[in-house]
XYZ file of C-alpha atoms in Angstrom:
751
model
C 21.567 -10.421 -3.391
C 21.082 -8.681 -0.012
C 20.758 -12.098 1.869
C 22.768 -15.036 1.210
C 20.503 -17.809 -0.102
C 20.598 -21.315 1.232
C 22.423 -23.546 -1.077
C 21.339 -27.356 -1.599
C 22.045 -29.974 -3.969
C 19.038 -31.061 -5.977
C 18.313 -34.251 -8.024
C 16.833 -33.634 -11.558
C 13.638 -35.106 -10.674
C 13.517 -32.719 -7.633
C 14.417 -30.052 -9.723
C 11.464 -30.420 -12.497
C 8.911 -30.972 -9.326
C 10.184 -27.836 -7.312
C 10.345 -25.743 -10.701
C 6.479 -26.683 -10.980
C 5.722 -24.875 -7.646
C 7.114 -21.481 -7.828
C 7.289 -20.843 -11.412
C 3.677 -21.986 -11.716
C 2.822 -19.580 -8.964
C 4.049 -16.765 -11.095
C 2.292 -17.904 -14.028
C 5.268 -19.551 -15.772
C 4.894 -22.789 -17.533
C 8.303 -24.471 -16.165
C 8.087 -27.691 -18.004
C 7.219 -25.767 -21.351
C 10.189 -23.542 -20.675
C 12.656 -26.339 -20.238
C 11.267 -27.786 -23.674
C 12.002 -24.394 -25.253
C 8.416 -23.326 -25.850
C 6.201 -20.389 -24.429
C 3.321 -20.893 -22.141
C 1.048 -20.696 -25.070
C 2.988 -23.548 -26.887
C 4.645 -21.318 -29.806
C 8.352 -22.834 -30.036
C 11.303 -20.586 -28.706
C 14.076 -20.986 -31.447
C 17.570 -21.767 -30.859
C 19.610 -23.854 -28.492
C 20.692 -23.241 -24.741
C 22.538 -20.369 -23.610
C 25.647 -21.635 -21.566
C 26.152 -19.532 -18.310
C 28.865 -21.411 -16.795
C 30.845 -24.525 -17.071
C 33.984 -26.396 -15.905
C 34.193 -23.901 -13.128
C 34.465 -21.007 -15.829
C 31.961 -18.134 -16.828
C 30.727 -18.578 -20.181
C 28.349 -15.451 -20.449
C 28.007 -11.945 -19.256
C 25.244 -9.887 -17.625
C 24.191 -6.643 -19.149
C 21.930 -4.020 -17.980
C 20.522 -0.533 -18.799
C 18.063 1.880 -17.323
C 16.645 3.174 -14.034
C 14.174 1.592 -11.548
C 15.401 -1.854 -10.525
C 17.389 -2.627 -13.687
C 20.876 -2.172 -11.786
C 19.843 -4.078 -8.677
C 18.305 -6.755 -10.821
C 21.394 -7.249 -12.793
C 23.551 -7.432 -9.593
C 20.793 -10.017 -8.115
C 21.235 -12.171 -11.380
C 24.839 -12.122 -11.154
C 25.006 -13.021 -7.485
C 22.449 -15.756 -7.656
C 24.131 -17.521 -10.592
C 27.302 -17.478 -8.626
C 25.558 -19.179 -5.831
C 24.213 -21.739 -8.216
C 27.330 -22.462 -10.383
C 30.215 -20.986 -8.035
C 31.397 -18.571 -10.936
C 30.986 -14.747 -10.842
C 29.800 -13.510 -14.455
C 31.033 -10.165 -15.748
C 28.638 -7.396 -15.027
C 28.479 -4.457 -17.454
C 26.274 -1.618 -18.195
C 25.269 -1.109 -21.829
C 24.632 2.205 -23.675
C 20.850 3.313 -23.925
C 18.963 1.603 -26.854
C 18.280 3.710 -29.717
C 14.563 2.876 -29.299
C 13.454 1.060 -26.318
C 9.800 -0.122 -26.153
C 7.302 2.110 -24.780
C 6.993 1.849 -21.180
C 10.228 0.010 -20.838
C 12.680 1.848 -18.437
C 15.181 -0.703 -17.850
C 16.541 -4.258 -19.030
C 18.866 -7.038 -18.166
C 20.421 -9.468 -20.385
C 22.488 -12.577 -20.323
C 24.905 -12.438 -23.535
C 27.059 -15.478 -24.565
C 30.773 -14.850 -23.949
C 32.634 -12.752 -21.362
C 33.602 -9.630 -23.377
C 30.142 -8.157 -23.071
C 27.904 -7.804 -26.147
C 24.989 -5.969 -27.244
C 21.078 -6.356 -27.481
C 19.793 -6.071 -31.027
C 17.144 -3.752 -32.125
C 15.332 -6.614 -33.559
C 15.156 -8.310 -29.869
C 13.827 -5.125 -28.384
C 11.314 -4.579 -31.077
C 10.375 -8.464 -30.212
C 9.953 -7.364 -26.479
C 7.816 -4.443 -27.416
C 5.514 -6.641 -29.455
C 5.087 -9.165 -26.520
C 4.460 -6.328 -24.242
C 2.053 -4.316 -26.477
C -1.304 -3.636 -24.492
C 0.060 -5.127 -21.334
C -0.430 -3.488 -17.808
C 2.325 -2.166 -15.670
C 4.670 -4.896 -14.234
C 4.416 -7.279 -17.136
C 7.657 -8.528 -17.922
C 8.865 -10.822 -20.752
C 11.829 -13.358 -21.257
C 13.252 -13.733 -24.739
C 16.337 -15.839 -25.051
C 18.195 -18.111 -27.439
C 21.743 -19.417 -27.512
C 23.219 -15.997 -27.847
C 21.193 -13.575 -25.699
C 18.398 -13.741 -23.143
C 16.720 -10.570 -22.671
C 14.843 -9.753 -19.434
C 12.562 -6.746 -19.460
C 8.872 -5.218 -18.905
C 6.926 -2.580 -18.269
C 7.696 -0.103 -15.461
C 10.286 0.041 -13.031
C 9.781 -3.294 -11.045
C 9.578 -5.459 -14.519
C 13.408 -6.033 -14.931
C 13.553 -7.549 -11.304
C 10.416 -9.576 -11.708
C 11.854 -10.920 -15.084
C 15.227 -11.854 -13.126
C 13.408 -13.728 -10.530
C 11.372 -15.745 -12.922
C 14.359 -16.828 -14.706
C 16.147 -17.808 -11.563
C 12.845 -19.663 -10.463
C 13.404 -21.545 -14.128
C 17.016 -22.447 -12.691
C 15.684 -23.965 -9.613
C 15.537 -21.178 -7.267
C 12.661 -21.041 -4.869
C 11.784 -18.045 -2.690
C 9.968 -19.278 0.279
C 10.079 -16.734 2.666
C 12.106 -13.438 3.946
C 15.427 -14.038 5.446
C 14.465 -13.891 8.932
C 16.919 -14.961 11.488
C 14.452 -17.720 12.890
C 14.867 -19.551 9.312
C 18.627 -19.532 10.188
C 19.570 -19.354 6.326
C 16.747 -21.940 5.334
C 14.150 -19.296 3.800
C 15.287 -19.972 -0.048
C 16.387 -23.161 -1.930
C 19.419 -22.508 -4.364
C 20.420 -25.436 -6.333
C 24.030 -26.115 -6.959
C 25.433 -27.360 -10.417
C 29.028 -26.657 -11.913
C 27.381 -26.665 -15.147
C 24.450 -24.599 -16.261
C 22.669 -23.690 -19.463
C 19.342 -21.969 -19.891
C 16.950 -23.297 -22.752
C 15.828 -21.007 -25.230
C 12.772 -19.078 -23.841
C 9.694 -16.858 -25.220
C 7.352 -15.824 -22.509
C 5.637 -12.971 -21.416
C 3.790 -12.783 -18.222
C 1.007 -10.098 -17.008
C -0.294 -9.487 -13.267
C -3.872 -9.993 -12.670
C -4.166 -6.923 -10.491
C -2.229 -3.546 -10.167
C -2.366 -3.560 -6.338
C -0.475 -6.418 -4.672
C 0.343 -5.242 -1.266
C 2.019 -6.132 2.239
C 0.981 -4.387 5.179
C 3.010 -3.568 8.484
C -0.100 -2.908 10.152
C 0.612 -2.749 14.222
C 4.122 -3.401 13.524
C 4.878 -5.385 16.945
C 8.147 -7.309 15.175
C 8.734 -4.958 12.199
C 12.291 -3.493 12.455
C 15.064 -1.562 10.527
C 16.703 -5.093 10.517
C 13.501 -7.058 9.235
C 12.169 -4.703 6.620
C 15.206 -5.475 4.132
C 14.545 -9.099 3.764
C 10.547 -8.340 3.845
C 10.806 -6.152 0.804
C 13.421 -8.469 -0.706
C 10.685 -11.504 -0.453
C 8.001 -9.161 -1.776
C 9.827 -8.204 -5.037
C 10.706 -12.169 -5.439
C 6.913 -12.949 -5.103
C 5.786 -10.094 -7.286
C 4.324 -7.729 -4.640
C 4.607 -3.872 -5.592
C 3.605 -1.926 -2.574
C 4.574 -1.944 1.101
C 2.243 -0.194 3.668
C 3.529 1.053 6.784
C 1.358 3.117 8.952
C 2.462 7.113 9.660
C 1.670 6.508 13.399
C -0.299 3.517 14.490
C -2.634 4.865 17.141
C -0.989 8.106 17.395
C 1.302 6.276 20.167
C 4.629 7.236 18.559
C 5.568 3.327 18.571
C 5.019 2.113 15.066
C 5.810 5.213 13.265
C 6.776 5.793 9.485
C 9.471 8.292 10.286
C 11.517 5.602 12.310
C 11.992 3.431 9.396
C 11.851 5.971 6.571
C 15.345 5.813 5.525
C 15.552 2.014 5.275
C 12.131 1.943 3.634
C 13.179 4.432 1.038
C 16.369 2.795 0.234
C 14.960 -0.544 0.102
C 12.028 -0.009 -1.607
C 13.591 2.360 -3.989
C 16.037 0.185 -5.412
C 13.478 -2.525 -6.111
C 11.155 -0.184 -7.663
C 8.309 -1.123 -4.973
C 5.729 1.892 -3.844
C 5.784 2.815 -0.533
C 2.200 3.496 0.971
C 1.511 5.213 4.645
C -1.132 6.842 6.339
C -3.617 4.646 8.204
C -6.400 4.758 10.880
C -6.437 8.408 12.651
C -7.297 11.647 11.173
C -6.087 12.584 14.786
C -2.559 11.709 13.850
C -2.354 14.818 12.015
C -5.065 16.900 13.685
C -4.648 15.531 17.570
C -7.692 16.750 19.706
C -5.150 17.865 22.502
C -3.661 20.648 20.067
C -6.837 21.595 18.319
C -9.805 21.326 20.674
C -11.471 23.983 18.572
C -11.938 21.482 15.684
C -13.753 18.963 17.959
C -16.495 20.760 19.306
C -18.851 17.931 18.498
C -16.550 15.786 20.840
C -14.699 13.349 18.616
C -13.729 10.685 17.719
C -13.176 12.690 14.188
C -12.614 16.007 13.884
C -15.810 18.578 12.695
C -15.703 17.687 9.155
C -18.212 20.200 8.511
C -16.004 23.002 9.871
C -14.234 24.339 6.689
C -11.235 25.719 8.847
C -10.895 21.953 10.435
C -11.047 20.420 7.137
C -8.517 22.947 5.666
C -6.240 22.226 8.577
C -6.184 18.348 8.088
C -5.514 18.606 4.659
C -2.758 21.108 4.894
C -0.902 18.962 7.506
C -1.126 15.802 5.342
C -0.132 17.749 2.213
C 2.894 19.344 4.135
C 3.887 15.699 5.291
C 4.000 14.262 1.963
C 5.485 17.043 0.268
C 8.475 16.349 2.759
C 8.527 12.551 1.923
C 8.587 12.332 -1.997
C 9.022 8.656 -1.919
C 5.580 8.225 -0.815
C 3.013 7.195 -3.716
C -0.068 6.399 -1.733
C -1.407 8.011 1.247
C -4.307 6.105 3.302
C -6.790 8.819 4.455
C -8.380 6.698 7.081
C -10.859 7.739 10.113
C -10.103 6.645 13.572
C -10.510 2.890 14.294
C -13.971 3.365 15.998
C -17.248 1.953 15.668
C -19.129 4.958 14.905
C -18.751 8.691 14.073
C -20.253 11.002 16.581
C -24.111 12.366 16.236
C -23.484 15.811 14.972
C -21.442 14.398 12.118
C -23.637 11.988 11.446
C -26.714 14.323 11.427
C -24.977 16.686 8.826
C -23.978 14.006 6.211
C -26.226 11.109 7.254
C -23.733 8.140 7.200
C -20.242 7.684 7.961
C -19.300 6.986 4.516
C -20.705 10.137 3.406
C -18.719 12.216 6.085
C -15.358 10.103 4.991
C -16.060 11.202 1.558
C -15.965 14.632 2.290
C -12.432 14.324 3.622
C -11.387 12.001 1.011
C -12.569 14.123 -1.901
C -11.017 17.296 -0.576
C -7.719 15.573 -0.063
C -7.925 13.949 -3.466
C -8.495 17.197 -5.122
C -5.820 19.290 -3.404
C -3.176 16.475 -3.902
C -4.356 16.418 -7.623
C -3.039 20.257 -7.901
C -0.049 20.326 -5.336
C 1.362 16.665 -5.655
C -0.204 14.810 -8.673
C 2.208 11.730 -8.041
C 0.216 10.724 -4.883
C -2.944 8.877 -4.952
C -5.486 8.693 -2.041
C -7.121 5.760 -0.397
C -10.049 5.475 1.707
C -11.037 2.354 3.692
C -14.272 0.450 3.526
C -14.448 -0.640 7.168
C -17.032 -0.934 10.150
C -19.314 1.971 9.848
C -18.086 2.950 6.444
C -18.106 -0.631 5.114
C -21.125 0.667 2.532
C -20.572 3.066 -0.152
C -21.703 6.609 0.371
C -24.711 8.196 -1.493
C -24.709 9.155 -4.893
C -24.095 12.924 -3.863
C -21.037 11.853 -1.850
C -19.532 9.665 -4.398
C -15.870 8.820 -3.923
C -13.667 10.656 -6.504
C -12.795 7.966 -9.010
C -9.217 8.463 -8.359
C -9.421 7.646 -5.251
C -8.346 3.808 -4.184
C -10.972 1.965 -2.127
C -9.702 -0.491 0.500
C -12.433 -2.965 1.230
C -11.856 -4.514 4.811
C -14.309 -7.130 5.885
C -13.250 -6.851 9.474
C -16.053 -9.295 11.140
C -16.297 -11.783 8.402
C -15.549 -15.556 9.199
C -13.220 -17.968 7.132
C -15.431 -21.208 7.101
C -16.019 -20.226 3.637
C -15.125 -17.413 0.895
C -16.681 -14.233 0.986
C -19.342 -14.787 -1.631
C -20.435 -18.094 -0.406
C -24.357 -17.241 0.490
C -24.105 -20.327 2.747
C -21.832 -18.272 5.277
C -24.431 -15.917 6.769
C -21.721 -13.662 8.520
C -20.097 -12.983 5.173
C -23.324 -12.353 3.249
C -23.665 -8.583 4.117
C -19.913 -7.923 3.168
C -20.381 -9.580 -0.209
C -23.335 -7.288 -0.792
C -21.448 -4.165 0.248
C -18.568 -5.118 -1.722
C -20.860 -5.514 -4.822
C -22.260 -2.094 -4.163
C -18.608 -0.663 -4.135
C -17.796 -2.217 -7.380
C -21.370 -0.962 -9.174
C -20.952 2.707 -7.505
C -17.225 3.260 -7.528
C -15.434 3.505 -11.030
C -11.706 3.764 -9.497
C -9.477 1.228 -8.100
C -11.226 -1.219 -5.732
C -9.154 -3.510 -3.595
C -9.393 -6.136 -0.521
C -7.829 -5.567 2.610
C -7.645 -8.989 3.953
C -7.056 -10.608 7.536
C -5.731 -14.172 6.830
C -3.245 -13.513 9.522
C -5.204 -11.768 12.362
C -3.856 -10.577 15.726
C -6.638 -11.762 17.624
C -5.984 -15.197 16.424
C -2.680 -15.015 18.733
C -0.540 -16.773 16.336
C -2.838 -19.784 16.150
C -1.952 -22.085 13.112
C -4.902 -20.824 11.005
C -4.732 -21.874 7.298
C -8.004 -21.502 5.485
C -6.402 -22.319 2.030
C -9.640 -23.237 0.208
C -11.200 -20.022 1.622
C -8.585 -17.919 0.160
C -8.767 -19.249 -3.187
C -12.657 -18.798 -3.060
C -12.073 -15.329 -2.295
C -9.859 -14.915 -5.080
C -11.990 -16.184 -7.731
C -15.180 -14.389 -6.197
C -13.110 -11.082 -6.253
C -11.791 -11.526 -9.786
C -15.606 -11.901 -11.073
C -16.015 -8.475 -9.368
C -13.340 -7.035 -11.464
C -11.133 -6.001 -8.312
C -7.829 -4.216 -8.583
C -5.643 -5.741 -5.831
C -5.306 -7.385 -2.636
C -3.283 -6.837 0.597
C -2.844 -8.557 3.797
C -0.540 -7.483 6.810
C 2.334 -9.649 8.456
C 4.366 -9.865 11.448
C 8.121 -11.296 11.044
C 7.500 -12.523 14.819
C 5.206 -15.238 13.513
C 6.035 -15.534 9.825
C 6.579 -19.319 9.702
C 3.303 -20.133 11.213
C 1.581 -18.345 7.948
C 4.396 -19.042 5.456
C 2.553 -20.918 3.076
C -0.781 -18.495 3.424
C 1.631 -15.593 2.687
C 2.968 -17.269 -0.364
C -0.588 -18.256 -1.746
C -1.940 -14.863 -1.320
C 0.955 -13.226 -3.105
C 0.703 -15.884 -5.922
C -2.924 -15.206 -6.277
C -2.498 -11.590 -6.486
C -0.613 -12.021 -9.608
C -2.538 -14.979 -10.914
C -6.199 -15.255 -9.607
C -6.738 -18.212 -11.759
C -4.340 -20.169 -9.693
C -5.253 -23.797 -8.703
C -4.652 -23.480 -4.912
C -4.518 -27.360 -4.527
C -1.679 -27.673 -7.212
C 0.128 -24.679 -5.635
C -0.072 -26.349 -2.101
C 1.021 -29.545 -3.850
C 3.803 -28.219 -5.365
C 4.879 -26.271 -2.219
C 4.908 -29.206 0.266
C 7.093 -31.252 -2.144
C 9.464 -28.334 -2.654
C 9.695 -27.578 1.047
C 9.509 -30.927 2.840
C 10.218 -33.406 0.022
C 8.105 -36.368 -1.386
C 8.131 -38.635 1.679
C 6.466 -35.947 4.270
C 3.841 -34.454 1.842
C 0.962 -37.024 3.182
C 1.643 -35.862 6.744
C 1.805 -31.981 5.544
C -1.218 -32.396 3.793
C -3.334 -33.534 7.025
C -1.521 -30.935 8.890
C -2.765 -28.051 6.602
C -6.328 -29.833 6.435
C -6.345 -29.782 10.113
C -5.316 -26.097 10.595
C -7.896 -24.892 7.994
C -10.629 -24.046 11.171
C -11.378 -20.304 11.922
C -10.763 -19.965 15.624
C -13.338 -17.321 15.794
C -16.067 -19.853 14.917
C -14.796 -22.953 16.681
C -14.636 -23.921 20.332
C -11.647 -24.637 22.323
C -12.366 -28.188 22.329
C -12.611 -28.701 18.889
C -9.362 -26.658 18.158
C -7.524 -28.324 20.845
C -8.303 -31.586 19.014
C -7.459 -30.353 16.064
C -4.180 -28.983 16.867
C -3.115 -32.031 18.662
C -3.539 -34.026 15.500
C -1.700 -31.259 13.555
C 1.144 -31.528 15.994
C 1.151 -35.378 15.602
C 1.216 -34.899 11.795
C 4.228 -32.423 12.017
C 5.988 -35.070 14.138
C 5.398 -37.790 11.408
C 6.654 -35.354 8.831
C 9.989 -34.647 10.737
C 10.609 -38.485 10.925
C 10.267 -38.315 6.983
C 12.878 -35.689 6.260
C 16.708 -35.837 6.079
C 17.903 -32.394 5.090
C 18.337 -29.222 7.536
C 15.811 -26.873 5.795
C 12.480 -28.905 6.401
C 13.891 -30.059 9.649
C 14.034 -26.383 10.620
C 10.582 -25.617 9.354
C 9.356 -28.441 10.952
C 10.970 -27.578 14.286
C 9.308 -24.269 14.213
C 5.955 -25.542 13.418
C 5.799 -27.998 16.088
C 6.708 -25.285 18.558
C 3.732 -23.273 17.308
C 1.648 -26.180 17.727
C 2.623 -26.781 21.196
C 1.961 -22.938 22.053
C -1.627 -23.169 20.451
C -2.519 -26.331 22.493
C -1.291 -24.202 25.659
C -3.701 -21.343 24.496
C -6.318 -23.875 24.158
C -5.833 -25.464 27.913
C -6.726 -21.827 28.980
C -10.082 -22.008 27.057
C -10.820 -25.422 28.422
C -9.884 -24.678 32.130
C -12.375 -24.378 34.723
C -12.989 -20.652 35.632
C -10.966 -19.143 38.760
C -8.905 -21.904 39.734
C -5.489 -23.453 39.995
C -5.691 -25.276 36.689
C -6.443 -21.980 34.828
C -3.654 -20.162 36.508
C -1.231 -22.880 35.586
C -2.614 -22.839 32.029
C -1.824 -19.146 31.679
C 1.501 -19.233 33.292
C 2.551 -22.005 30.752
C 1.126 -20.191 27.837
C 3.097 -16.892 28.913
C 6.092 -19.027 29.182
C 6.001 -20.453 25.987
C 5.239 -17.408 24.248
C 8.134 -15.590 25.447
C 10.555 -18.829 25.020
C 9.535 -18.710 21.331
C 8.766 -15.118 20.484
C 12.055 -15.071 18.229
C 11.489 -18.373 16.620
C 9.201 -17.000 13.948
C 6.097 -18.867 15.043
C 4.336 -16.501 17.917
C 4.092 -12.895 18.678
C 3.261 -11.424 22.353
C 0.710 -9.033 21.146
C -1.837 -7.397 23.070
C -4.190 -10.186 22.498
C -1.803 -12.732 23.688
C -0.956 -10.511 26.670
C -4.618 -10.333 27.687
C -4.841 -14.070 27.293
C -2.217 -14.976 29.897
C -3.186 -12.239 32.346
C -6.944 -12.826 32.216
C -9.724 -10.427 32.913
C -8.558 -9.316 36.025
C -5.004 -8.350 34.768
C -6.143 -6.487 31.341
C -4.471 -3.495 29.979
C -5.899 -0.868 27.210
C -5.335 -1.756 23.769
C -3.480 1.257 22.977
C -1.128 0.693 26.215
C 1.995 2.560 24.709
C 4.249 1.092 27.287
C 3.571 -2.508 26.678
C 3.800 -2.047 22.722
C 7.078 -0.282 23.189
C 8.520 -3.109 25.209
C 7.641 -5.623 22.390
C 8.947 -3.480 19.555
C 12.075 -2.859 21.581
C 12.556 -6.625 22.265
C 12.197 -7.300 18.390
C 14.647 -4.443 17.558
C 17.247 -5.824 20.258
C 19.871 -8.762 20.049
C 18.411 -10.612 22.925
C 15.808 -10.253 25.513
C 14.894 -11.850 29.034
C 11.893 -12.390 31.023
C 11.072 -14.261 34.370
C 8.609 -17.138 34.848
C 6.114 -16.551 36.493
C 5.149 -13.266 36.017
C 3.373 -13.170 39.465
C 4.770 -14.324 42.627
C 2.701 -14.675 45.860
C 4.990 -14.590 48.912
C 3.931 -15.046 52.342
C 5.708 -12.722 54.805
C 8.230 -14.670 56.615
C 7.573 -17.865 54.660
C 9.199 -20.072 52.620
C 11.283 -18.891 49.455
C 9.202 -19.294 46.044
C 11.025 -20.235 42.693
C 11.429 -17.775 40.018
C 13.295 -18.604 36.490
C 15.235 -15.894 35.065
C 15.370 -16.770 31.460
C 16.914 -15.170 28.157
C 16.160 -15.804 24.239
C 18.601 -14.946 21.310
C 16.710 -12.608 19.290
C 19.046 -12.112 16.129
C 20.438 -15.786 16.309
C 23.946 -14.710 16.394
C 24.392 -15.939 20.090
C 24.858 -13.871 23.015
C 25.938 -13.785 26.737
C 23.190 -11.987 28.613
C 23.666 -10.580 32.149
C 20.978 -9.770 34.438
C 20.377 -7.806 37.859
C 17.112 -8.082 40.050
C 16.040 -4.959 41.908
C 13.699 -5.806 44.380
C 11.613 -3.333 46.979
C 12.449 -3.325 50.558
C 11.497 -6.704 52.444
C 11.907 -8.790 49.395
C 14.906 -10.896 48.999
C 16.032 -12.467 45.681
C 19.046 -15.003 45.568
C 21.258 -14.801 43.710
C 20.368 -11.180 42.472
C 22.463 -11.578 39.431
C 23.686 -13.833 37.271
C 24.660 -14.719 33.487
C 23.044 -16.406 30.552
C 24.171 -17.998 27.475
C 21.887 -18.086 24.312
C 22.255 -19.218 20.626
C 19.433 -19.705 18.041
C 16.493 -21.398 19.382
C 18.703 -22.459 22.746
C 17.544 -20.342 25.288
C 18.836 -20.236 29.045
C 17.746 -20.267 32.428
C 18.821 -19.437 36.009
C 16.766 -20.317 38.920
C 16.494 -18.074 41.842
C 14.597 -17.904 45.319
C 12.326 -15.035 46.381
C 11.190 -14.519 49.806
C 9.538 -12.005 51.738
C 10.405 -10.555 55.007
C 8.377 -10.972 58.170
C 7.984 -6.831 58.142
C 7.663 -6.618 54.516
C 4.894 -4.383 53.423
C 1.877 -6.235 51.992
C 0.255 -5.555 48.653
C 1.618 -5.779 45.179
C 5.212 -4.793 44.415
C 7.370 -4.769 41.361
C 10.413 -7.008 41.191
C 12.507 -5.558 38.072
C 14.939 -7.470 35.862
C 17.358 -5.548 34.011
C 19.465 -7.515 31.123
C 22.436 -6.342 29.080
C 25.305 -7.654 26.951
C 28.768 -7.910 27.963
C 29.634 -4.807 25.780
C 27.021 -2.583 27.950
C 24.113 -3.201 25.492
C 20.974 -2.490 27.617
C 18.012 -4.839 26.661
C 14.434 -4.426 27.547
C 13.751 -4.865 31.227
C 11.193 -7.406 32.635
C 9.051 -6.836 35.663
C 7.621 -9.568 38.133
C 4.700 -8.912 40.321
C 5.379 -9.595 43.963
C 2.130 -10.370 45.733
C 2.936 -10.029 49.651
C 0.675 -11.352 51.833
């Protein structure tokens, strides 16, 4: 168990309700298991297996095999210790004489502390349960003597262990990000634990259950282990990290490769990389001869250019054997250049030329790697028959400009109809894997509270009806708490597309916030179902104001630290959202608009490490307005954000722009700091100003811990002979041990 779970005492009634939430999400029938039956009603024979009683171990944890088996056994031991306070013996057992086909590892709980063995008959029983099931299927077979946890493929033993822990009352709400302050999970506490007889086999609805890092503003080497940990606990199987997002060298696979390979490897998770940009491997600056048509894509019709691209990708993958899927995506542009379209007719046809060639070469040279293409923007519709995609290629369908007022297949939602038609066309023409790339958490939503739960459920049903093979969405640790339930729901539907989303929400609310807070939290989720792209600022502001009131009402109904912490964060998010809406409601070019932008900027910076908002490019544009824009691929802004999340603390100044009159009165500036890793820090700051600008005091010390930031007020003035124009005032921040933090700049507008 990588991260210390939160331990609480749960009443029996609460335990039953909470078990229904996450066990149900994984497709297990929690109540039936307690009664000793399977999900289909067949009786599981035997009495309960005693795990611990009276402060003593009554069972042993056994394991065998590769993949996740060893890690799964350690997880089971450590969580059972967290529940009971007792550390069970952990032992490896010899390889079985005849493991069922497809089983690469297993874990078992065996009565007694002297070890034990797993009988051939029990293994044969597991083989019968798993016969004909897809990869990742798992089975739990237990009686008073032995409880076997195994399945098909490397991940299955770990999935089985987490399913058993859910039966014991553990709840895996979120990754162990610092902003949760330990309240990412619920672990019940009991001195006496006995597990009932169980016979249950569970199968995934889809084979591609993914989580994307995408732009990666807040994904760091420290945040990736808890994220992959949560993925495994929620039955996801593939993590996608870009090779080099936008080719800027900011969010790049090799920067996190070691931690990804380690953490994914011990859980058996797949690693996928690539992403937008043939030019990441064949940059125009280095290979101008391959861009005679001008770009944005290389001259696909030039055999030398195509061979060069494919060769570089193959070399990259050969040196990184942990990668199992490569995303062969074109640059993120609206259209390909005319010479390419003249040659192939459509962008989808041209994309097929690249994808199919890469797939063919990899089939010969690296057969363990699959190629993925994206159906997106100008390539959203499938290619013509003569350019059909290789059937072994994965197609990721990305309905970028859809809306979320209704599900993708709803004919009443006009904006979605073309995408539904295109998706059906892909399913008709492509015999290989077809999966959804979804935007249930969008960068352009600026961390607004958006929870279109009915739409998500409708999408899952529509896509299951078409026989799709998976779903993925991207995330940012920086605003994970805002989208906690959305992430959990999507993961649950990826495993079981028939899941009742209403029941899932009900179980989540009872488990996360307690019975008394459920009515208020239901109102909150109903009020935040709106798509910000299709509703005006006035309607959104009203909804967010009412949502904040519902959260405050819920906060008055809870008594324990876990729901109080989450509700505190959600209230903060609602306040950021309301500040965002005040920008949209303010009259143009006036003091009210300037004040709204300043307030929004300050709130985003003060809360950027609290798990509820992200200072991404769209947020940056929002607080700067049209006169202070920066390009979307501004590497400096992106790197500063990434470095802030990677650091232990950070600082900024409010406001970001000071208007100074030469020889005039001093203007107030607040120097602030926040705790990024929630361990507490003393932050030292120093201001460096241009000639003629005076900052008093010019240095200071701030103490931060958790959500409690600190601020120091300073006075800034311009001398009578100061040069007019805009000039930077730089604030440098560092810790007592000399660790340098990201600097912040204030623009001094001297008049």
